[in-house]
Amino acid sequence: MAEKIGRNDPCWCGSGKKYKKCHEAFDEKISYYRSQGHSVPERSIIKTPAQIEKIKESCKVNIAVLDAVAEQIHAGMTTQEIDDIVAAKTKEMGAVPAPLNYEGFPKSVCTSINDVVCHGIPSEKVVLKEGDIVNVDVSTILDGYYSDSSRMFCIGSVSPEKQKLVDVVRECVEKGLEQVKPWGFLGDMGQAVNDHATANGYQVVKEIGGHGVGLEFHEDPWVSYVSKAGEEMLLVPGMIFTIEPMVNMGTHKVKVNEEDGWTVTTADGQPSAQWEIMVLVTETGHEVLCY
Ligand code: MF3
Ligand code: CO
């Protein structure tokens, strides 16, 4: 719970204005939604303008790292070489790869090919080949602030089925993004994602979702993409979270590799795709911070 602030005290957002002239009405509005039974954000996940500036700097690094991967990715390279690119570019920009040693993850980036849903571990033994679809999921810590986004790459020419999956998941993210606005609900976004995926015959992974991000790697809220409009957490200006649906061509069911404890694959071996962006809820709508 937030600390009680006097009406004439400086606002918690760091504006320097008195609380009563700054976020008091905002906090009261949130309290009203809470009283109506909605899940609402704690103050700790509502970013101040100063924090948002720092997070945006981290995002610039994350985008540049993904751009570097985009320039160099090709058939015949190993996923370890992708890890090397990520590690080198991140370091060059004065930042640290967030995945490295995160809960024991052994590499700097996740590389997830074809039926790998997420958390694929880069390896010298895994070579990209023509026809593969691969998700490269980059997360960065700059000056203690976190960013996180991922893109799909098609290696050479891929089958029309895989190409469609990749394109539709990108559209899912765009349709979800359109729903992100202050005083809406996270479920508005989730339903838009799920509707577009299922309209195309795909299934959305249920157990693994997105997350708040910025001050920590993974913050509240947990973000589902099989949720319903009007449900899940209230969205307010200053919240930052990821839209990162994992969409499967076949069953939504997934399994975790027992040997490495990380690699998640589809239960039926069919392909899966994911795009991830980081979005800020603004006073008027939203701003994409990272892609
Ligand atoms: N980048 C992933 C996400 O979107 C998290 C990966 S955790 C790791 O949340 F340890 F595998 F890197
Ligand atoms: Co993420």
Short mmCIF file of N, CA and C in Angstrom, two decimals, residues 183-268:
data_model
loop_
_atom_site.label_atom_id
_atom_site.label_comp_id
_atom_site.label_asym_id
_atom_site.label_seq_id
_atom_site.Cartn_x
_atom_site.Cartn_y
_atom_site.Cartn_z
N TRP A 183 -7.30 4.17 -18.04
CA TRP A 183 -8.62 3.87 -17.49
C TRP A 183 -9.36 2.81 -18.29
N GLY A 184 -8.60 2.11 -19.13
CA GLY A 184 -9.09 0.87 -19.73
C GLY A 184 -8.56 -0.29 -18.87
N PHE A 185 -8.66 -1.50 -19.40
CA PHE A 185 -8.22 -2.67 -18.64
C PHE A 185 -7.25 -3.51 -19.48
N LEU A 186 -6.38 -4.18 -18.77
CA LEU A 186 -5.40 -5.05 -19.44
C LEU A 186 -6.11 -6.11 -20.29
N GLY A 187 -7.26 -6.56 -19.83
CA GLY A 187 -8.02 -7.57 -20.58
C GLY A 187 -8.54 -7.07 -21.93
N ASP A 188 -8.67 -5.75 -22.09
CA ASP A 188 -9.08 -5.21 -23.40
C ASP A 188 -8.02 -5.58 -24.44
N MET A 189 -6.76 -5.42 -24.01
CA MET A 189 -5.62 -5.76 -24.87
C MET A 189 -5.58 -7.28 -25.10
N GLY A 190 -5.70 -8.05 -23.99
CA GLY A 190 -5.58 -9.50 -24.09
C GLY A 190 -6.62 -10.11 -25.00
N GLN A 191 -7.83 -9.62 -24.89
CA GLN A 191 -8.88 -10.17 -25.75
C GLN A 191 -8.62 -9.85 -27.23
N ALA A 192 -8.15 -8.65 -27.51
CA ALA A 192 -7.87 -8.28 -28.91
C ALA A 192 -6.80 -9.20 -29.51
N VAL A 193 -5.78 -9.51 -28.71
CA VAL A 193 -4.73 -10.43 -29.16
C VAL A 193 -5.32 -11.81 -29.43
N ASN A 194 -6.06 -12.31 -28.46
CA ASN A 194 -6.59 -13.67 -28.57
C ASN A 194 -7.59 -13.80 -29.72
N ASP A 195 -8.44 -12.79 -29.87
CA ASP A 195 -9.44 -12.84 -30.95
C ASP A 195 -8.77 -12.95 -32.32
N HIS A 196 -7.72 -12.16 -32.52
CA HIS A 196 -7.08 -12.18 -33.85
C HIS A 196 -6.35 -13.50 -34.10
N ALA A 197 -5.75 -14.03 -33.04
CA ALA A 197 -5.04 -15.32 -33.19
C ALA A 197 -6.03 -16.43 -33.51
N THR A 198 -7.11 -16.50 -32.75
CA THR A 198 -8.06 -17.61 -32.95
C THR A 198 -8.81 -17.45 -34.27
N ALA A 199 -9.06 -16.20 -34.70
CA ALA A 199 -9.73 -15.98 -36.00
C ALA A 199 -8.89 -16.56 -37.14
N ASN A 200 -7.58 -16.68 -36.91
CA ASN A 200 -6.68 -17.24 -37.92
C ASN A 200 -6.37 -18.71 -37.68
N GLY A 201 -7.09 -19.31 -36.72
CA GLY A 201 -6.93 -20.75 -36.50
C GLY A 201 -5.80 -21.11 -35.55
N TYR A 202 -5.23 -20.12 -34.88
CA TYR A 202 -4.12 -20.39 -33.98
C TYR A 202 -4.58 -20.41 -32.52
N GLN A 203 -3.69 -20.88 -31.65
CA GLN A 203 -3.98 -20.89 -30.22
C GLN A 203 -2.88 -20.13 -29.46
N VAL A 204 -3.30 -19.39 -28.45
CA VAL A 204 -2.39 -18.57 -27.67
C VAL A 204 -1.97 -19.32 -26.40
N VAL A 205 -0.67 -19.30 -26.14
CA VAL A 205 -0.13 -19.96 -24.94
C VAL A 205 -0.72 -19.28 -23.70
N LYS A 206 -1.17 -20.10 -22.76
CA LYS A 206 -1.85 -19.56 -21.57
C LYS A 206 -0.91 -19.38 -20.37
N GLU A 207 -0.01 -20.36 -20.19
CA GLU A 207 0.77 -20.38 -18.94
C GLU A 207 1.86 -19.33 -18.87
N ILE A 208 2.34 -18.87 -20.03
CA ILE A 208 3.46 -17.91 -20.02
C ILE A 208 2.93 -16.59 -20.57
N GLY A 209 3.18 -15.52 -19.82
CA GLY A 209 2.63 -14.22 -20.23
C GLY A 209 3.66 -13.13 -20.24
N GLY A 210 3.16 -11.91 -20.36
CA GLY A 210 4.01 -10.74 -20.29
C GLY A 210 4.06 -10.22 -18.85
N HIS A 211 4.56 -8.98 -18.72
CA HIS A 211 4.87 -8.50 -17.37
C HIS A 211 5.11 -7.00 -17.37
N GLY A 212 4.92 -6.40 -16.21
CA GLY A 212 5.42 -5.05 -16.01
C GLY A 212 6.93 -5.08 -16.08
N VAL A 213 7.54 -3.95 -16.41
CA VAL A 213 9.00 -3.91 -16.60
C VAL A 213 9.48 -2.46 -16.46
N GLY A 214 10.74 -2.29 -16.12
CA GLY A 214 11.32 -0.96 -16.06
C GLY A 214 12.25 -0.79 -14.87
N LEU A 215 11.68 -0.92 -13.68
CA LEU A 215 12.50 -0.80 -12.46
C LEU A 215 13.06 -2.16 -12.08
N GLU A 216 12.34 -3.20 -12.52
CA GLU A 216 12.77 -4.60 -12.36
C GLU A 216 12.59 -5.27 -13.73
N PHE A 217 13.17 -6.47 -13.87
CA PHE A 217 13.00 -7.23 -15.11
C PHE A 217 11.53 -7.65 -15.25
N HIS A 218 11.00 -8.24 -14.20
CA HIS A 218 9.61 -8.70 -14.22
C HIS A 218 8.87 -8.12 -13.02
N GLU A 219 7.95 -7.23 -13.30
CA GLU A 219 7.14 -6.59 -12.26
C GLU A 219 5.68 -6.97 -12.48
N ASP A 220 4.85 -6.60 -11.51
CA ASP A 220 3.41 -6.68 -11.75
C ASP A 220 3.04 -5.67 -12.84
N PRO A 221 1.98 -5.87 -13.58
CA PRO A 221 1.11 -7.04 -13.55
C PRO A 221 1.65 -8.19 -14.40
N TRP A 222 1.20 -9.39 -14.08
CA TRP A 222 1.39 -10.50 -15.01
C TRP A 222 0.38 -10.28 -16.14
N VAL A 223 0.83 -10.49 -17.38
CA VAL A 223 -0.01 -10.11 -18.53
C VAL A 223 -0.43 -11.34 -19.33
N SER A 224 -1.72 -11.59 -19.31
CA SER A 224 -2.29 -12.71 -20.07
C SER A 224 -2.75 -12.24 -21.45
N TYR A 225 -2.70 -13.15 -22.41
CA TYR A 225 -3.23 -12.85 -23.75
C TYR A 225 -4.41 -13.74 -24.09
N VAL A 226 -5.00 -14.30 -23.03
CA VAL A 226 -6.24 -15.06 -23.22
C VAL A 226 -7.30 -14.48 -22.26
N SER A 227 -7.14 -13.20 -21.96
CA SER A 227 -8.03 -12.54 -20.99
C SER A 227 -9.22 -11.91 -21.71
N LYS A 228 -10.11 -11.35 -20.93
CA LYS A 228 -11.37 -10.80 -21.47
C LYS A 228 -11.43 -9.29 -21.29
N ALA A 229 -12.03 -8.61 -22.27
CA ALA A 229 -12.19 -7.15 -22.19
C ALA A 229 -12.91 -6.77 -20.90
N GLY A 230 -12.45 -5.70 -20.27
CA GLY A 230 -13.07 -5.21 -19.03
C GLY A 230 -12.55 -5.91 -17.79
N GLU A 231 -11.69 -6.92 -18.01
CA GLU A 231 -11.14 -7.65 -16.86
C GLU A 231 -9.64 -7.38 -16.73
N GLU A 232 -9.04 -7.96 -15.72
CA GLU A 232 -7.61 -7.80 -15.41
C GLU A 232 -7.34 -6.36 -14.92
N MET A 233 -6.07 -6.02 -14.78
CA MET A 233 -5.72 -4.77 -14.07
C MET A 233 -6.13 -3.51 -14.83
N LEU A 234 -6.56 -2.53 -14.04
CA LEU A 234 -6.83 -1.19 -14.55
C LEU A 234 -5.54 -0.59 -15.12
N LEU A 235 -5.65 0.09 -16.25
CA LEU A 235 -4.47 0.74 -16.85
C LEU A 235 -4.49 2.23 -16.49
N VAL A 236 -3.36 2.72 -16.00
CA VAL A 236 -3.28 4.14 -15.67
C VAL A 236 -1.97 4.71 -16.24
N PRO A 237 -1.95 6.02 -16.49
CA PRO A 237 -0.73 6.63 -17.03
C PRO A 237 0.48 6.34 -16.14
N GLY A 238 1.59 5.99 -16.77
CA GLY A 238 2.82 5.70 -16.03
C GLY A 238 3.09 4.21 -15.88
N MET A 239 2.11 3.38 -16.24
CA MET A 239 2.38 1.92 -16.22
C MET A 239 3.16 1.55 -17.48
N ILE A 240 4.07 0.62 -17.32
CA ILE A 240 4.83 0.09 -18.45
C ILE A 240 4.77 -1.44 -18.39
N PHE A 241 4.40 -2.06 -19.50
CA PHE A 241 4.35 -3.52 -19.52
C PHE A 241 4.66 -4.02 -20.93
N THR A 242 4.83 -5.33 -21.04
CA THR A 242 5.13 -5.91 -22.35
C THR A 242 3.87 -6.50 -22.97
N ILE A 243 3.82 -6.40 -24.29
CA ILE A 243 2.84 -7.19 -25.06
C ILE A 243 3.70 -8.21 -25.81
N GLU A 244 3.59 -9.47 -25.44
CA GLU A 244 4.48 -10.49 -25.98
C GLU A 244 3.79 -11.85 -26.10
N PRO A 245 2.70 -11.90 -26.85
CA PRO A 245 1.99 -13.18 -26.95
C PRO A 245 2.82 -14.25 -27.67
N MET A 246 2.73 -15.46 -27.15
CA MET A 246 3.28 -16.63 -27.83
C MET A 246 2.10 -17.34 -28.47
N VAL A 247 2.16 -17.49 -29.79
CA VAL A 247 1.02 -18.02 -30.53
C VAL A 247 1.47 -19.28 -31.28
N ASN A 248 0.69 -20.35 -31.10
CA ASN A 248 1.05 -21.64 -31.69
C ASN A 248 0.17 -21.98 -32.88
N MET A 249 0.78 -22.61 -33.88
CA MET A 249 0.03 -23.03 -35.06
C MET A 249 -0.97 -24.13 -34.68
N GLY A 250 -0.57 -25.00 -33.74
CA GLY A 250 -1.45 -26.09 -33.31
C GLY A 250 -1.96 -25.84 -31.90
N THR A 251 -1.76 -26.83 -31.05
CA THR A 251 -2.28 -26.70 -29.68
C THR A 251 -1.55 -25.62 -28.89
N HIS A 252 -2.29 -25.01 -27.95
CA HIS A 252 -1.68 -24.01 -27.06
C HIS A 252 -0.78 -24.68 -26.03
N LYS A 253 -0.86 -26.01 -25.92
CA LYS A 253 -0.13 -26.70 -24.85
C LYS A 253 1.38 -26.67 -25.09
N VAL A 254 2.11 -26.48 -24.00
CA VAL A 254 3.57 -26.40 -24.09
C VAL A 254 4.22 -27.31 -23.06
N LYS A 255 5.50 -27.59 -23.27
CA LYS A 255 6.24 -28.36 -22.27
C LYS A 255 7.64 -27.78 -22.09
N VAL A 256 8.19 -27.99 -20.91
CA VAL A 256 9.53 -27.47 -20.60
C VAL A 256 10.53 -28.60 -20.70
N ASN A 257 11.65 -28.34 -21.36
CA ASN A 257 12.72 -29.32 -21.48
C ASN A 257 13.26 -29.64 -20.09
N GLU A 258 13.21 -30.92 -19.74
CA GLU A 258 13.59 -31.29 -18.37
C GLU A 258 15.10 -31.26 -18.15
N GLU A 259 15.87 -31.43 -19.24
CA GLU A 259 17.32 -31.43 -19.07
C GLU A 259 17.87 -30.05 -18.78
N ASP A 260 17.42 -29.05 -19.59
CA ASP A 260 18.01 -27.71 -19.35
C ASP A 260 17.14 -26.84 -18.44
N GLY A 261 15.89 -27.25 -18.23
CA GLY A 261 15.01 -26.51 -17.32
C GLY A 261 14.50 -25.18 -17.87
N TRP A 262 14.84 -24.87 -19.12
CA TRP A 262 14.46 -23.57 -19.70
C TRP A 262 13.62 -23.68 -20.97
N THR A 263 14.13 -24.46 -21.94
CA THR A 263 13.55 -24.43 -23.28
C THR A 263 12.09 -24.88 -23.28
N VAL A 264 11.20 -24.00 -23.70
CA VAL A 264 9.78 -24.33 -23.77
C VAL A 264 9.44 -24.63 -25.23
N THR A 265 8.83 -25.80 -25.46
CA THR A 265 8.43 -26.16 -26.82
C THR A 265 6.93 -26.42 -26.88
N THR A 266 6.38 -26.42 -28.10
CA THR A 266 4.97 -26.78 -28.25
C THR A 266 4.82 -28.27 -27.95
N ALA A 267 3.68 -28.64 -27.39
CA ALA A 267 3.46 -30.05 -27.03
C ALA A 267 3.34 -30.92 -28.27
N ASP A 268 2.87 -30.32 -29.39
CA ASP A 268 2.64 -31.12 -30.61
C ASP A 268 3.74 -30.96 -31.65
#
